[in-house]
Amino acid sequence: MSLAKISSVSGRAVAVPGNDIDTDRIIPARFMKCVTFDGLGEFLFYDVRKNADGSDRSHPLNDPRFKGATILLSGANFGCGSSREHAPQAIQKYGFKAIVAENFAEIFFGNCTTLGMPCLSAKREDIAILSAAVEANPGIEVTLDLVKQEIRFGGQRISATLRDSARDALVNGRWDAIGELLEGRNAVAVRARTLPYLAA
Amino acid sequence: MAQSLFQKVWNAHAVRTLANGQTQLLIGTHLIHEVTSPQAFGMLRDLGLKVAMPHRTFATVDHIVPTDQFAEPYRDPLAQAMMDELRRNCAQFGITFFDRSTGRQGIVHIVGPEQGITQPGTTIACGDSHTSTHGAFGAIAFGIGTSQVRDVLATQTMALAPLKVRRIEVNGRLRPGVYAKDVILHIIRVLGVNGGTGYAYEYAGNIFDGFSMEERMTVCNMSIEGGARVGYVNPDETTFAYLKGRPYSPKGEAWDKAVALWKSYASDPGCAYDDVFRIDAADIAPTVTWGINPGQGISINESIPDPRNAGAPDEKASIEEALAYMKLKPGAPIKGTRIDVAFLGSCTNGRLSDFREVARFVKGRKVAAGVKAIAVPGSQIVALQCEKEGIDKVLSEAGFEWRAAGCSMCLAMNPDKLIGDQICASSSNRNFKGRQGSITGRTILMSPLMVAAAAVTGQVADAREVFSLNN
Ligand code: SF4
């Protein structure tokens, strides 16, 4: 399986501010009643984006100035809560290619990486600077550089971090582990034989 | 060198190091349910792959099952479609499925232990964040995403970096009316909802030594609410006694060998931890949440926080957001807050001991007028045991609806839901906005006995007073 080498992501950005944005907020559980991930994008942030009658509420994703944004900006502990991959899938299917936040919940971070969607951490002040620039000029091109671990926009640059294992996986096109895991088949069988509960 | 259980189990299951530095880790036991597995089976089909070790994957159905309807088709066609899909996938790939017709169906984190599938020294994965529950047995149990469910199905392994280990010791004596649920709510309150990021939590101290398996499961269950993906208790005689004679437990000679091996996995005395945190059991009170994440908890006799007293601006904003959603008054006592719904159940507190404890105290009492109270056993086996002991009768006579096994009102994927801005006293594990099925619905997390106290008084109450427990 050959996967894209993701060393940078460029595009327009949109800020969905707030800390502890949990996976129930990202994709409410009732939309998880599905047997494929197709079509999940339209339910992204549904309960904060829509009124009960389905009409739009005021939300950055409903703001026409930010239509077509591919980089999502947010606060601390983004993606906390459930392990549901429906959350990163909804973000990706909506059209996002990367997320920048202060930090991320563990399982969510891993899920995003496996989908080839980088999650970069930046300092709160720096995200505020970036968000302000995007607010002032929604068309501004934002570039996330995974190799240099920095974000560039309109002549400015801020630093952003990505843990080594995830950066390596994305940059070298190994973000989906399945190919490499399959190659280890024989070693797996050998290991399994050493464990009584698996040898039986 | 002295090692922790986490290190020993990790090393025993490490297959090799991958190019990105992660470990290819063998997953001995894989548990699946209807919500996060169909897409993984779809990916498997797309890639033309088979299930590597079908006998090491076990399925049940829990999130979408209606608790008031057994006959199919279900009223909700989407729920029925998910049920059908799981059946089809299990049949096609040769996976054991504890369907409702087997009498062994239930919430995945209750079924594994009940069947003796959850064992010490093993690695367990499930596409569900509360997989940490299984750590109560001294297993390393991970909640995983759907792509990883696919990885485990296809290879019985996944790619992972090791975690750091924080030992959390709780010593001393718990006061009457303080339960395992209060212990974990207290831990999360103190260490924060993301305090555990990057860590496995090892729970220890005389409180955990004395806990039953069910109490240990309640605590390990909510590790994830504290940000820790994995939580565990070292296996001991209590663990072995629980497992003996269960359907999937080793038998005869194999049992003795297994116990010897299991003992060897326990953390060595004097092993190094990345962090140690100590709590005095006497500091823990019956705890309830007032906000929209499980770390926003206070003891029953405290007042609801006032944003004006907040330290950081951040904290102020999060208190304001929570209070606006919860429609609670800053500075007011939490005790006396009117409730509309009382929910007993979930993988945190839907076990026999939880219902026994509630039944013992609500016998002869009545649910307050205007309160909808439901009691939902975590598994069909829990249901049957409760029915044998007459617990269902006691609860029904008190005014609880006695339901069939499932996740029920823990989350909004089946017909059990809050309506409008109802407030629910809940024995579940999450109080996120909209979690219980209404986008304005409100959740107050607490122990089962506190739910019972709320049910009979119609308000958030101190179970110690309501049921005259000696303080
Ligand atoms: S009871 Fe709640 S937390 Fe547990 S598995 Fe079901 S939905 Fe998840």
XYZ file of C-alpha atoms and ligand atoms in Angstrom:
679
model
C 0.000 0.000 0.000
C 1.535 3.279 -0.933
C 0.309 6.277 0.971
C 0.774 9.979 0.347
C 3.746 11.589 2.062
C 2.265 14.448 4.024
C 4.971 16.952 4.838
C 2.820 20.056 4.643
C -0.793 21.145 4.395
C -1.812 24.449 2.834
C -5.184 26.077 2.614
C -7.572 28.441 4.241
C -8.404 28.073 7.928
C -11.382 28.484 10.234
C -11.374 28.793 14.003
C -13.877 26.896 16.141
C -12.794 28.219 19.513
C -13.228 26.563 22.883
C -11.534 24.072 25.172
C -12.509 20.445 25.795
C -14.500 20.144 22.580
C -15.573 16.541 22.910
C -16.434 13.941 20.316
C -20.142 14.157 21.170
C -19.984 17.806 20.143
C -18.030 16.975 16.992
C -20.506 14.315 15.926
C -23.578 13.714 18.099
C -24.127 10.039 18.874
C -27.408 9.796 17.023
C -25.566 10.279 13.726
C -23.373 7.283 14.483
C -26.158 4.944 13.560
C -24.587 4.062 10.274
C -22.652 1.175 8.807
C -20.302 3.289 6.677
C -18.600 6.625 7.283
C -19.856 8.125 4.019
C -21.978 11.191 4.502
C -20.831 11.884 8.068
C -19.383 15.269 7.047
C -22.734 16.961 6.877
C -23.364 16.223 10.566
C -20.105 17.738 11.806
C -20.801 19.903 14.894
C -24.460 19.423 14.050
C -26.017 20.393 17.370
C -24.072 23.628 17.632
C -24.443 24.432 13.932
C -28.143 23.772 13.489
C -31.385 24.663 15.202
C -33.909 21.983 16.048
C -35.739 22.719 12.784
C -32.558 22.183 10.754
C -31.940 25.866 10.025
C -28.461 27.294 10.549
C -27.286 28.775 13.839
C -24.471 31.214 14.055
C -21.332 29.089 13.904
C -17.974 29.610 12.203
C -18.664 26.699 9.849
C -21.880 28.380 8.723
C -20.100 31.651 8.038
C -19.780 32.022 4.240
C -16.422 33.772 4.697
C -14.892 30.507 5.856
C -16.458 28.164 3.300
C -13.886 25.858 1.801
C -11.483 26.087 4.721
C -9.360 22.956 5.079
C -7.559 23.716 8.348
C -9.469 23.645 11.638
C -8.230 25.738 14.580
C -9.354 25.113 18.152
C -8.411 25.150 21.844
C -7.155 22.729 24.474
C -7.992 19.023 24.869
C -9.646 18.876 21.479
C -11.401 15.585 20.692
C -11.826 14.363 24.264
C -14.463 11.801 25.132
C -15.296 8.758 23.132
C -12.941 6.731 20.937
C -15.347 7.003 18.031
C -13.526 7.400 14.767
C -16.755 8.919 13.513
C -15.424 12.223 14.901
C -12.215 12.488 12.841
C -14.045 10.902 9.913
C -16.725 13.611 10.074
C -14.037 16.308 10.190
C -12.216 14.783 7.250
C -15.343 14.080 5.214
C -16.438 17.674 5.780
C -13.290 18.690 3.941
C -10.665 19.374 6.585
C -7.115 18.201 5.987
C -5.499 19.154 9.295
C -6.234 20.450 12.798
C -4.324 22.922 14.927
C -5.140 23.068 18.636
C -3.374 23.609 21.931
C -3.390 19.883 22.520
C -5.439 16.805 21.704
C -7.058 13.879 23.463
C -4.979 10.763 23.020
C -7.271 8.413 21.109
C -8.542 11.206 18.878
C -4.985 12.174 17.981
C -4.147 8.606 17.003
C -7.329 8.228 14.978
C -6.610 11.413 13.019
C -3.036 10.394 12.320
C -4.204 7.039 10.978
C -6.462 8.915 8.561
C -3.565 11.067 7.358
C -4.966 14.156 9.027
C -2.177 15.908 10.967
C -2.969 17.317 14.431
C -0.518 20.073 15.286
C -0.187 21.591 18.742
C 0.575 25.269 19.116
C 0.712 27.672 22.022
C -2.523 29.391 22.933
C -1.122 32.868 22.186
C 0.063 31.685 18.805
C -3.295 30.147 17.912
C -4.880 33.446 18.914
C -2.548 35.327 16.544
C -3.328 32.894 13.738
C -7.071 33.015 14.425
C -7.001 36.817 14.415
C -5.215 36.832 11.064
C -7.799 34.430 9.628
C -10.647 36.479 11.056
C -9.222 39.636 9.517
C -8.600 37.982 6.182
C -10.462 34.687 5.728
C -8.799 34.139 2.338
C -5.303 34.083 3.822
C -3.262 31.044 2.864
C -2.057 29.066 5.866
C 0.719 26.513 5.526
C 1.403 23.860 8.132
C 4.958 22.667 7.724
C 5.315 19.309 9.437
C 9.019 19.052 8.831
C 10.006 22.463 10.181
C 7.186 22.252 12.744
C 5.927 25.697 12.006
C 2.868 27.417 10.623
C 3.238 30.207 8.070
C 0.610 32.731 7.077
C 0.745 36.221 5.572
C 4.444 36.672 6.259
C 4.179 35.502 9.866
C 5.318 32.250 11.375
C 4.510 30.468 14.606
C 5.910 27.227 15.874
C 3.780 24.124 16.122
C 4.682 20.682 17.364
C 3.797 17.185 16.340
C 5.117 14.225 18.240
C 7.927 12.376 16.501
C 6.146 9.117 15.808
C 3.188 10.870 14.177
C 5.371 13.282 12.217
C 7.516 10.465 10.946
C 4.464 8.446 9.944
C 2.874 11.338 8.040
C 6.017 12.661 6.378
C 7.125 9.225 5.243
C 3.740 8.003 4.093
C 3.378 5.447 6.858
C 0.403 6.965 8.634
C -1.813 3.996 8.010
C -0.034 1.108 9.722
C -1.952 -1.723 8.096
C 0.631 -2.526 5.405
C 3.502 -2.763 7.849
C 1.424 -4.689 10.380
C 0.543 -7.269 7.745
C 4.216 -7.704 6.911
C 4.849 -8.754 10.507
C 2.588 -11.801 10.169
C 5.227 -14.414 10.936
C 6.650 -12.563 13.894
C 3.115 -12.273 15.254
C 2.591 -16.031 15.062
C 5.888 -16.619 16.882
C 4.954 -14.172 19.627
C 1.486 -15.664 20.017
C 2.965 -19.098 20.665
C 4.755 -17.786 23.757
C 1.460 -16.763 25.396
C -0.542 -19.660 26.838
C -3.923 -17.982 26.355
C -3.223 -17.553 22.648
C -1.375 -20.793 22.049
C -4.444 -22.848 23.000
C 14.953 -5.204 37.090
C 11.735 -4.511 38.920
C 8.935 -3.802 36.451
C 5.361 -2.612 36.542
C 2.520 -4.762 35.272
C 2.190 -2.420 32.316
C 5.798 -3.003 31.269
C 5.604 -6.757 31.732
C 2.406 -7.181 29.757
C 3.617 -4.791 27.083
C 6.903 -6.668 26.686
C 5.158 -10.024 26.596
C 3.005 -8.817 23.693
C 5.496 -6.688 21.758
C 6.072 -8.244 18.342
C 8.585 -5.828 16.846
C 9.458 -2.178 16.434
C 7.945 -0.463 13.415
C 9.691 2.006 11.140
C 8.164 5.005 12.934
C 9.378 3.762 16.307
C 6.002 2.486 17.465
C 5.583 -1.072 18.656
C 3.602 -3.701 16.829
C 1.652 -4.972 19.803
C -0.151 -8.294 19.855
C -3.742 -7.898 20.997
C -4.782 -11.113 22.698
C -8.451 -10.319 23.011
C -10.561 -8.210 20.726
C -14.081 -7.187 21.697
C -16.437 -5.653 19.180
C -19.913 -4.130 19.130
C -22.292 -2.871 16.501
C -21.327 0.810 16.411
C -17.625 0.828 15.641
C -17.146 -2.483 13.840
C -19.226 -2.359 10.617
C -16.983 0.242 8.986
C -13.923 -1.814 9.959
C -15.357 -4.935 8.349
C -16.121 -2.780 5.312
C -12.465 -1.693 5.131
C -11.408 -5.320 5.486
C -13.574 -6.298 2.540
C -12.275 -3.369 0.485
C -8.717 -4.565 1.088
C -9.627 -8.214 0.489
C -8.386 -9.258 3.938
C -9.540 -11.968 6.334
C -9.797 -11.906 10.117
C -6.435 -13.165 11.418
C -7.633 -14.904 14.612
C -11.419 -15.058 14.561
C -11.470 -17.114 17.790
C -9.882 -14.171 19.632
C -12.618 -11.704 18.717
C -15.915 -11.653 20.625
C -18.971 -9.628 19.718
C -21.994 -8.310 21.507
C -24.659 -5.721 20.820
C -25.318 -2.953 23.314
C -25.486 0.667 22.171
C -28.485 0.537 19.875
C -30.629 -2.182 21.457
C -33.986 -0.955 22.667
C -34.405 -1.858 26.330
C -38.168 -2.152 26.055
C -38.356 -4.292 22.934
C -36.904 -7.722 22.326
C -38.653 -8.794 19.137
C -37.156 -7.723 15.842
C -37.434 -5.768 13.639
C -36.729 -2.853 15.948
C -38.852 0.264 15.603
C -35.778 2.150 14.466
C -34.746 0.761 11.066
C -31.208 2.132 11.464
C -30.782 0.179 14.696
C -32.055 -2.929 12.955
C -29.616 -2.381 10.086
C -26.701 -2.211 12.529
C -27.888 -5.377 14.245
C -28.156 -7.202 10.923
C -24.756 -5.996 9.826
C -23.060 -7.276 12.986
C -24.758 -10.656 12.620
C -23.692 -10.882 9.005
C -20.094 -9.927 9.774
C -19.778 -12.394 12.660
C -21.240 -15.196 10.581
C -19.065 -14.445 7.577
C -15.803 -14.157 9.511
C -16.472 -16.878 12.104
C -16.679 -14.664 15.182
C -18.492 -15.607 18.399
C -21.467 -13.307 18.844
C -23.285 -13.011 22.158
C -26.553 -12.140 20.479
C -29.650 -11.462 22.559
C -30.895 -14.974 21.887
C -27.880 -16.449 23.735
C -28.822 -15.020 27.127
C -25.265 -13.693 27.384
C -25.695 -10.352 25.626
C -24.935 -7.106 27.388
C -22.687 -4.070 27.447
C -19.370 -5.174 26.006
C -17.424 -4.172 29.145
C -19.708 -6.227 31.327
C -19.849 -9.268 29.057
C -16.059 -9.742 28.768
C -15.459 -10.109 32.515
C -18.678 -12.045 33.075
C -17.670 -14.660 30.508
C -14.119 -14.952 31.869
C -12.785 -13.602 28.567
C -11.124 -10.710 30.368
C -8.033 -12.154 32.038
C -4.941 -10.841 33.840
C -1.764 -10.290 31.890
C -3.551 -10.032 28.573
C -3.895 -7.223 26.066
C -7.425 -6.260 25.134
C -8.723 -3.828 22.559
C -12.203 -2.677 21.691
C -13.549 0.137 19.594
C -14.894 1.864 22.654
C -13.161 4.226 25.034
C -14.426 2.501 28.175
C -12.351 -0.551 27.346
C -10.175 0.643 30.230
C -12.752 -1.189 32.414
C -11.027 -4.511 31.733
C -7.872 -3.251 33.423
C -9.582 -4.125 36.707
C -8.299 -7.659 36.055
C -4.683 -6.644 35.491
C -5.104 -6.575 31.728
C -3.826 -3.760 29.527
C -6.986 -2.707 27.760
C -7.165 -0.021 25.097
C -10.055 1.850 23.570
C -9.341 2.143 19.849
C -10.706 3.795 16.725
C -12.292 2.010 13.813
C -9.141 1.929 11.661
C -7.433 0.152 14.538
C -10.381 -2.219 14.822
C -9.591 -3.044 11.219
C -5.899 -3.495 12.090
C -6.709 -5.860 14.942
C -9.171 -7.839 12.840
C -6.681 -8.171 9.994
C -3.510 -8.765 12.002
C -4.421 -9.278 15.682
C -1.991 -6.441 16.351
C -1.858 -2.688 16.351
C 0.772 0.017 16.185
C 1.233 1.830 19.466
C 3.766 3.745 21.522
C 4.148 2.688 25.167
C 2.507 4.781 27.870
C 4.005 6.213 31.007
C 2.662 4.775 34.257
C 1.209 6.779 37.114
C 0.467 4.914 40.317
C -2.552 6.301 42.145
C -2.670 5.076 45.721
C -5.779 5.446 47.793
C -5.221 4.496 51.415
C -7.170 4.779 54.621
C -10.871 4.196 55.161
C -13.780 5.206 52.981
C -16.579 6.761 54.984
C -20.052 5.176 54.886
C -21.967 6.132 51.758
C -18.777 6.617 49.743
C -18.499 4.235 46.803
C -16.052 3.297 44.053
C -17.831 5.810 41.820
C -17.012 8.578 44.268
C -13.380 7.457 44.327
C -13.008 7.854 40.580
C -15.036 11.079 40.390
C -12.747 12.428 43.102
C -9.598 11.312 41.251
C -10.786 12.986 38.047
C -11.711 16.131 39.921
C -8.271 16.307 41.486
C -6.127 15.293 38.491
C -8.315 16.843 35.796
C -10.014 15.515 32.686
C -6.770 15.428 30.759
C -4.405 14.825 33.663
C -3.950 11.257 32.480
C -2.982 11.994 28.887
C -0.028 9.796 27.971
C -0.387 7.676 31.097
C -1.665 4.327 32.155
C -3.123 4.604 35.651
C -2.181 1.883 38.122
C -4.705 2.000 40.971
C -3.373 0.724 44.266
C -3.456 1.106 48.026
C -5.504 -0.676 50.652
C -8.758 0.683 49.214
C -8.199 -1.138 45.926
C -6.892 -4.234 47.698
C -10.181 -4.383 49.560
C -12.394 -3.578 46.584
C -14.464 -6.247 44.859
C -13.910 -6.814 41.132
C -17.056 -4.837 40.430
C -15.764 -1.834 42.362
C -12.416 -2.063 40.596
C -14.228 -2.111 37.264
C -16.180 1.038 38.144
C -12.944 2.906 38.776
C -10.995 1.542 35.790
C -14.007 2.263 33.569
C -13.698 5.992 34.079
C -9.903 6.198 33.651
C -10.597 7.584 30.199
C -12.665 10.383 31.724
C -9.449 11.423 33.439
C -7.613 11.310 30.110
C -5.860 7.992 30.791
C -6.408 5.507 28.028
C -5.546 2.597 30.258
C -6.239 1.987 33.943
C -5.494 -1.183 35.861
C -5.356 -2.909 39.215
C -2.777 -5.615 39.900
C -4.342 -9.077 39.923
C -4.755 -10.792 43.290
C -6.842 -13.456 45.029
C -9.989 -11.358 44.526
C -9.349 -11.401 40.781
C -8.766 -15.141 40.663
C -11.824 -15.918 42.790
C -13.979 -13.875 40.412
C -12.653 -15.664 37.335
C -12.782 -19.222 38.643
C -15.390 -21.314 36.854
C -16.415 -18.715 34.260
C -17.133 -20.039 30.751
C -13.837 -18.884 29.193
C -11.634 -19.239 32.277
C -8.973 -21.945 32.123
C -10.028 -25.257 33.697
C -8.281 -27.970 35.743
C -4.516 -28.022 35.479
C -4.545 -25.108 33.082
C -6.206 -23.032 35.798
C -3.351 -23.519 38.281
C -0.784 -22.702 35.634
C -2.726 -19.641 34.591
C -2.975 -18.345 38.160
C 0.771 -18.742 38.638
C 1.405 -16.816 35.433
C -1.144 -14.142 36.298
C 0.521 -13.567 39.666
C 3.848 -13.057 37.935
C 2.438 -10.126 35.966
C 1.694 -8.006 39.034
C 3.936 -4.955 39.458
C 7.132 -5.804 41.312
C 7.607 -4.093 44.659
C 9.992 -1.209 44.199
C 9.482 -0.860 40.465
C 9.845 2.624 39.022
C 6.812 4.733 38.146
C 6.754 7.882 36.059
C 4.600 9.435 38.719
C 2.987 8.519 42.025
C -0.079 10.242 43.403
C -1.545 9.584 46.848
C -5.048 10.193 48.087
C -6.393 9.826 51.610
C -9.626 7.850 51.428
C -11.097 9.957 54.228
C -10.989 13.016 51.932
C -13.477 11.438 49.537
C -17.148 12.339 49.934
C -20.188 11.368 47.882
C -19.407 13.309 44.724
C -21.685 14.710 42.030
C -20.972 16.674 38.882
C -22.393 20.119 38.319
C -21.004 20.821 34.849
C -20.475 19.414 31.398
C -17.404 17.292 31.864
C -16.698 14.615 34.461
C -13.984 16.699 36.107
C -16.540 19.328 37.092
C -17.492 17.559 40.296
C -18.043 18.594 43.901
C -18.909 16.787 47.082
C -22.610 16.726 47.846
C -22.310 19.365 50.545
C -20.370 21.882 48.498
C -21.791 24.801 46.555
C -21.828 25.129 42.808
C -18.682 27.035 41.780
C -18.932 30.748 41.146
C -17.037 31.991 38.091
C -16.160 35.139 40.034
C -13.930 33.037 42.271
C -12.201 31.330 39.362
C -8.427 31.509 39.169
C -7.510 31.599 35.493
C -9.663 33.377 32.851
C -9.930 30.011 31.181
C -11.451 28.427 34.222
C -13.898 31.309 34.503
C -15.054 30.814 30.926
C -15.489 27.084 31.340
C -17.489 27.512 34.557
C -19.699 30.089 32.850
C -20.264 27.846 29.856
C -21.118 24.887 32.087
C -23.497 26.852 34.301
C -25.261 28.398 31.322
C -25.821 24.941 29.876
C -26.776 23.330 33.169
C -28.975 26.289 34.133
C -27.542 26.160 37.638
C -26.947 29.083 39.967
C -23.368 29.894 40.933
C -22.771 29.638 44.659
C -25.988 27.718 45.316
C -25.853 24.336 47.036
C -26.016 21.445 44.552
C -28.105 19.577 47.095
C -31.769 20.238 46.477
C -31.431 20.635 42.689
C -34.675 19.232 41.222
C -34.308 16.232 38.939
C -36.624 14.835 36.250
C -35.043 11.491 35.470
C -33.073 8.907 37.442
C -30.951 6.454 35.471
C -29.401 3.347 37.002
C -27.194 1.412 34.640
C -24.267 1.655 32.146
C -20.883 -0.061 32.015
C -19.802 2.023 35.011
C -22.571 0.999 37.388
C -24.871 -1.553 35.784
C -23.682 -4.634 37.666
C -25.315 -6.917 40.194
C -23.654 -5.252 43.188
C -24.965 -1.853 42.088
C -28.560 -3.044 41.916
C -28.219 -5.010 45.145
C -27.016 -1.957 46.988
C -29.823 0.210 45.633
C -32.481 -2.431 46.310
C -31.293 -2.793 49.900
C -32.086 0.864 50.549
C -35.057 1.653 48.329
C -37.057 -1.330 49.560
C -40.335 0.083 50.754
C -39.605 3.571 49.400
C -41.220 5.274 46.412
C -39.807 7.237 43.534
C -40.893 10.864 43.943
C -43.891 12.054 41.948
C -42.929 13.431 38.542
C -39.606 11.586 38.376
C -39.055 9.032 35.633
C -36.776 6.348 37.019
C -35.298 3.537 34.947
C -33.088 0.659 36.003
C -31.188 -1.020 33.197
C -29.069 -4.095 33.922
C -25.728 -4.122 32.134
C -26.180 -7.618 30.790
C -28.750 -10.361 30.454
C -26.888 -12.305 33.137
C -27.052 -9.346 35.533
C -30.769 -9.085 34.725
C -31.351 -12.754 35.457
C -29.440 -12.633 38.745
C -31.379 -9.558 39.826
C -34.627 -11.284 38.934
C -33.628 -14.390 40.900
C -32.947 -12.248 43.946
C -36.160 -10.283 43.545
C -34.266 -7.039 42.996
C -36.370 -6.258 39.928
C -39.516 -6.505 42.093
C -38.131 -4.223 44.776
C -37.170 -1.655 42.189
C -40.448 -1.920 40.268
C -42.467 -1.589 43.450
C -40.480 1.535 44.244
C -41.425 2.938 40.853
C -38.385 2.181 38.704
C -38.997 0.766 35.238
C -37.056 -2.500 35.013
C -35.599 -2.797 31.525
C -33.670 -5.196 29.310
C -29.852 -5.103 29.098
C -28.068 -2.427 27.076
C -26.372 0.970 27.183
C -29.761 2.643 27.374
C -29.707 6.224 28.573
C -25.933 6.426 28.892
C -25.953 7.795 25.357
C -28.376 8.693 22.631
C -28.297 5.723 20.311
C -31.443 3.899 21.371
C -34.951 5.010 22.298
C -34.034 5.895 25.926
C -33.387 9.617 25.861
C -33.858 12.777 27.842
C -36.452 15.192 26.529
C -35.886 18.935 26.328
C -33.793 20.253 29.195
C -34.629 17.471 31.637
C -32.080 16.914 34.391
C -30.964 13.347 34.921
C -29.351 11.912 38.028
C -27.238 9.289 36.325
C -24.956 6.435 37.342
C -23.238 6.593 33.925
C -19.878 8.126 33.093
C -20.324 11.147 30.834
C -22.110 14.438 31.322
C -21.184 16.062 28.026
C -23.685 18.413 26.421
C -26.361 16.388 24.681
C -24.886 13.072 25.804
C -28.188 11.623 26.952
C -30.061 12.332 23.765
C -31.471 15.825 24.023
C -29.334 18.736 22.872
C -30.377 20.646 25.971
C -30.575 17.637 28.305
C -28.593 17.851 31.536
C -26.694 15.107 33.325
C -25.504 14.894 36.909
C -23.141 11.987 37.454
C -23.161 10.181 40.781
C -23.027 6.774 42.442
C -26.004 4.397 42.129
C -27.063 4.974 45.729
C -27.004 8.726 45.161
C -29.175 8.169 42.074
C -31.565 6.225 44.298
C -31.584 9.068 46.831
C -32.324 11.533 44.035
C -35.082 9.297 42.694
C -36.939 9.002 45.985
C -36.587 12.667 46.935
C -36.945 14.187 43.467
C -33.784 16.194 43.967
C -30.052 15.864 44.293
C -29.731 14.547 47.829
C -27.203 13.125 50.248
C -27.792 9.383 50.273
C -26.340 9.242 53.780
C -29.195 11.380 55.064
C -31.942 9.930 52.890
C -31.095 6.354 53.827
C -29.817 7.086 57.354
C -26.309 5.786 56.771
C -24.012 6.409 59.711
C -21.658 9.150 58.838
S -22.794 2.053 28.778
Fe -22.296 4.053 27.972
S -20.119 4.304 28.189
Fe -20.592 2.146 28.455
S -20.275 1.243 26.453
Fe -22.428 1.802 26.604
S -22.561 3.851 25.773
Fe -20.411 3.461 26.160
